[in-house]
Amino acid sequence: MKASIILLLALLVSSLSKASNYAYFGFEPSIVTNYVTVQTKMGYVRLSVELMIEDASNYEVVEHHAPLLRDAIINIIGQQPESKVKSINGRHEIQRLCEEKVKQLLTEETGQPLVKKLLFTQWLDN
């Protein structure tokens, strides 16, 4: 009984210490880009993006690749139709696409995805 409690506590401490090692990288300034509209007017979106880095020691590596990652996010958003940009489900899909691309690029550049999650913390569109 004592051994199982000790094991459980060890697992809990291990998971807590791992979670506390995360770091967040925010793209500054906010990303502003156009998207595809069905009308002749131009649509744009302004968003704040945060990357949840799995290990705080990789913050500088992610920061170094920020221009590449920013460009990829802008390209993905710029290819999206207005219907997707303006819907909640569409935004979740865009977020997923951006996260996958960021992880892919970081893996190509560093050999590891380094990022656990990509978060849109602000989203304004017209």
PDB file of C-alpha atoms in Angstrom:
ATOM      1  CA  MET A   1       0.000   0.000   0.000  1.00  0.00           C
ATOM      2  CA  LYS A   2       2.778   2.436   0.963  1.00  0.00           C
ATOM      3  CA  ALA A   3       4.697   1.614  -2.207  1.00  0.00           C
ATOM      4  CA  SER A   4       1.697   2.421  -4.423  1.00  0.00           C
ATOM      5  CA  ILE A   5       1.123   5.727  -2.604  1.00  0.00           C
ATOM      6  CA  ILE A   6       4.783   6.642  -2.982  1.00  0.00           C
ATOM      7  CA  LEU A   7       4.659   5.734  -6.676  1.00  0.00           C
ATOM      8  CA  LEU A   8       1.513   7.817  -7.146  1.00  0.00           C
ATOM      9  CA  LEU A   9       3.117  10.808  -5.412  1.00  0.00           C
ATOM     10  CA  ALA A  10       6.267  10.420  -7.507  1.00  0.00           C
ATOM     11  CA  LEU A  11       4.205  10.433 -10.711  1.00  0.00           C
ATOM     12  CA  LEU A  12       2.268  13.484  -9.534  1.00  0.00           C
ATOM     13  CA  VAL A  13       5.434  15.418  -8.669  1.00  0.00           C
ATOM     14  CA  SER A  14       6.998  14.407 -11.983  1.00  0.00           C
ATOM     15  CA  SER A  15       3.999  15.629 -13.989  1.00  0.00           C
ATOM     16  CA  LEU A  16       3.830  18.897 -12.030  1.00  0.00           C
ATOM     17  CA  SER A  17       7.521  19.645 -12.519  1.00  0.00           C
ATOM     18  CA  LYS A  18       7.230  18.905 -16.226  1.00  0.00           C
ATOM     19  CA  ALA A  19       4.215  21.206 -16.597  1.00  0.00           C
ATOM     20  CA  SER A  20       6.011  24.046 -14.840  1.00  0.00           C
ATOM     21  CA  ASN A  21       8.799  23.982 -17.417  1.00  0.00           C
ATOM     22  CA  TYR A  22       6.605  25.356 -20.215  1.00  0.00           C
ATOM     23  CA  ALA A  23       7.311  28.749 -21.734  1.00  0.00           C
ATOM     24  CA  TYR A  24       5.165  30.960 -23.940  1.00  0.00           C
ATOM     25  CA  PHE A  25       6.366  32.861 -26.984  1.00  0.00           C
ATOM     26  CA  GLY A  26       4.122  35.612 -28.332  1.00  0.00           C
ATOM     27  CA  PHE A  27       4.515  37.123 -31.791  1.00  0.00           C
ATOM     28  CA  GLU A  28       4.987  40.878 -31.522  1.00  0.00           C
ATOM     29  CA  PRO A  29       3.462  42.914 -33.006  1.00  0.00           C
ATOM     30  CA  SER A  30       0.096  41.258 -33.561  1.00  0.00           C
ATOM     31  CA  ILE A  31      -0.377  39.576 -36.914  1.00  0.00           C
ATOM     32  CA  VAL A  32      -2.471  41.570 -39.387  1.00  0.00           C
ATOM     33  CA  THR A  33      -3.223  40.054 -42.785  1.00  0.00           C
ATOM     34  CA  ASN A  34      -5.831  39.871 -45.546  1.00  0.00           C
ATOM     35  CA  TYR A  35      -8.036  36.916 -46.351  1.00  0.00           C
ATOM     36  CA  VAL A  36     -10.148  35.820 -49.316  1.00  0.00           C
ATOM     37  CA  THR A  37     -13.586  37.467 -49.569  1.00  0.00           C
ATOM     38  CA  VAL A  38     -16.452  36.765 -51.937  1.00  0.00           C
ATOM     39  CA  GLN A  39     -17.084  40.456 -52.447  1.00  0.00           C
ATOM     40  CA  THR A  40     -14.778  42.984 -54.049  1.00  0.00           C
ATOM     41  CA  LYS A  41     -13.843  44.495 -50.679  1.00  0.00           C
ATOM     42  CA  MET A  42     -10.744  43.397 -48.850  1.00  0.00           C
ATOM     43  CA  GLY A  43     -11.100  41.423 -45.640  1.00  0.00           C
ATOM     44  CA  TYR A  44      -8.518  41.473 -42.905  1.00  0.00           C
ATOM     45  CA  VAL A  45      -7.888  39.829 -39.594  1.00  0.00           C
ATOM     46  CA  ARG A  46      -5.768  40.923 -36.646  1.00  0.00           C
ATOM     47  CA  LEU A  47      -4.735  38.234 -34.217  1.00  0.00           C
ATOM     48  CA  SER A  48      -2.377  37.540 -31.360  1.00  0.00           C
ATOM     49  CA  VAL A  49      -0.620  34.191 -31.443  1.00  0.00           C
ATOM     50  CA  GLU A  50       1.120  32.459 -28.543  1.00  0.00           C
ATOM     51  CA  LEU A  51       3.236  29.326 -28.802  1.00  0.00           C
ATOM     52  CA  MET A  52       3.349  26.989 -25.814  1.00  0.00           C
ATOM     53  CA  ILE A  53       6.943  25.716 -25.806  1.00  0.00           C
ATOM     54  CA  GLU A  54       7.404  22.281 -24.232  1.00  0.00           C
ATOM     55  CA  ASP A  55      10.725  23.138 -22.586  1.00  0.00           C
ATOM     56  CA  ALA A  56      11.599  26.683 -21.503  1.00  0.00           C
ATOM     57  CA  SER A  57      15.211  26.084 -22.525  1.00  0.00           C
ATOM     58  CA  ASN A  58      14.029  26.063 -26.184  1.00  0.00           C
ATOM     59  CA  TYR A  59      12.585  29.591 -26.011  1.00  0.00           C
ATOM     60  CA  GLU A  60      15.541  31.177 -27.827  1.00  0.00           C
ATOM     61  CA  VAL A  61      15.433  28.532 -30.559  1.00  0.00           C
ATOM     62  CA  VAL A  62      11.751  29.250 -31.199  1.00  0.00           C
ATOM     63  CA  GLU A  63      12.432  32.995 -31.065  1.00  0.00           C
ATOM     64  CA  HIS A  64      15.205  32.556 -33.651  1.00  0.00           C
ATOM     65  CA  HIS A  65      12.743  30.891 -36.055  1.00  0.00           C
ATOM     66  CA  ALA A  66       9.915  33.364 -35.362  1.00  0.00           C
ATOM     67  CA  PRO A  67      10.097  35.114 -38.778  1.00  0.00           C
ATOM     68  CA  LEU A  68       9.689  31.773 -40.583  1.00  0.00           C
ATOM     69  CA  LEU A  69       6.799  30.751 -38.319  1.00  0.00           C
ATOM     70  CA  ARG A  70       5.097  34.142 -38.611  1.00  0.00           C
ATOM     71  CA  ASP A  71       5.282  33.977 -42.411  1.00  0.00           C
ATOM     72  CA  ALA A  72       3.735  30.486 -42.412  1.00  0.00           C
ATOM     73  CA  ILE A  73       0.845  31.642 -40.196  1.00  0.00           C
ATOM     74  CA  ILE A  74       0.204  34.678 -42.424  1.00  0.00           C
ATOM     75  CA  ASN A  75       0.218  32.483 -45.557  1.00  0.00           C
ATOM     76  CA  ILE A  76      -2.262  30.026 -44.060  1.00  0.00           C
ATOM     77  CA  ILE A  77      -4.669  32.748 -42.952  1.00  0.00           C
ATOM     78  CA  GLY A  78      -4.352  34.558 -46.289  1.00  0.00           C
ATOM     79  CA  GLN A  79      -5.584  31.463 -48.118  1.00  0.00           C
ATOM     80  CA  GLN A  80      -8.714  31.015 -46.009  1.00  0.00           C
ATOM     81  CA  PRO A  81     -12.190  31.910 -47.284  1.00  0.00           C
ATOM     82  CA  GLU A  82     -14.274  34.516 -45.487  1.00  0.00           C
ATOM     83  CA  SER A  83     -16.757  31.891 -44.278  1.00  0.00           C
ATOM     84  CA  LYS A  84     -14.004  30.070 -42.392  1.00  0.00           C
ATOM     85  CA  VAL A  85     -12.462  33.248 -40.949  1.00  0.00           C
ATOM     86  CA  LYS A  86     -15.815  34.420 -39.591  1.00  0.00           C
ATOM     87  CA  SER A  87     -16.964  31.144 -38.002  1.00  0.00           C
ATOM     88  CA  ILE A  88     -15.880  29.669 -34.670  1.00  0.00           C
ATOM     89  CA  ASN A  89     -15.370  26.211 -36.171  1.00  0.00           C
ATOM     90  CA  GLY A  90     -13.428  27.730 -39.050  1.00  0.00           C
ATOM     91  CA  ARG A  91     -11.121  29.544 -36.637  1.00  0.00           C
ATOM     92  CA  HIS A  92     -10.453  26.292 -34.797  1.00  0.00           C
ATOM     93  CA  GLU A  93      -9.578  24.676 -38.118  1.00  0.00           C
ATOM     94  CA  ILE A  94      -7.256  27.568 -39.007  1.00  0.00           C
ATOM     95  CA  GLN A  95      -5.630  27.287 -35.587  1.00  0.00           C
ATOM     96  CA  ARG A  96      -5.081  23.554 -36.112  1.00  0.00           C
ATOM     97  CA  LEU A  97      -3.568  24.160 -39.572  1.00  0.00           C
ATOM     98  CA  CYS A  98      -1.226  26.814 -38.166  1.00  0.00           C
ATOM     99  CA  GLU A  99      -0.171  24.562 -35.276  1.00  0.00           C
ATOM    100  CA  GLU A 100       0.585  21.658 -37.614  1.00  0.00           C
ATOM    101  CA  LYS A 101       2.620  23.904 -39.927  1.00  0.00           C
ATOM    102  CA  VAL A 102       4.596  25.455 -37.051  1.00  0.00           C
ATOM    103  CA  LYS A 103       5.423  22.011 -35.678  1.00  0.00           C
ATOM    104  CA  GLN A 104       6.411  20.793 -39.147  1.00  0.00           C
ATOM    105  CA  LEU A 105       8.712  23.765 -39.765  1.00  0.00           C
ATOM    106  CA  LEU A 106      10.354  23.509 -36.352  1.00  0.00           C
ATOM    107  CA  THR A 107      10.904  19.781 -36.875  1.00  0.00           C
ATOM    108  CA  GLU A 108      12.522  20.476 -40.249  1.00  0.00           C
ATOM    109  CA  GLU A 109      14.748  23.190 -38.762  1.00  0.00           C
ATOM    110  CA  THR A 110      15.620  21.677 -35.375  1.00  0.00           C
ATOM    111  CA  GLY A 111      14.705  17.985 -35.523  1.00  0.00           C
ATOM    112  CA  GLN A 112      11.922  18.438 -32.927  1.00  0.00           C
ATOM    113  CA  PRO A 113       8.499  20.154 -32.949  1.00  0.00           C
ATOM    114  CA  LEU A 114       9.400  22.083 -29.728  1.00  0.00           C
ATOM    115  CA  VAL A 115       5.853  23.501 -29.506  1.00  0.00           C
ATOM    116  CA  LYS A 116       3.079  21.754 -27.607  1.00  0.00           C
ATOM    117  CA  LYS A 117       0.256  24.103 -28.581  1.00  0.00           C
ATOM    118  CA  LEU A 118      -0.443  27.151 -30.748  1.00  0.00           C
ATOM    119  CA  LEU A 119      -3.029  29.503 -29.272  1.00  0.00           C
ATOM    120  CA  PHE A 120      -4.976  32.382 -30.786  1.00  0.00           C
ATOM    121  CA  THR A 121      -5.362  34.745 -27.827  1.00  0.00           C
ATOM    122  CA  GLN A 122      -7.074  37.545 -29.763  1.00  0.00           C
ATOM    123  CA  TRP A 123      -9.001  37.481 -33.039  1.00  0.00           C
ATOM    124  CA  LEU A 124     -10.507  40.540 -34.708  1.00  0.00           C
ATOM    125  CA  ASP A 125     -11.871  40.439 -38.249  1.00  0.00           C
ATOM    126  CA  ASN A 126     -13.890  42.730 -40.484  1.00  0.00           C
TER     127      ASN A 126
END
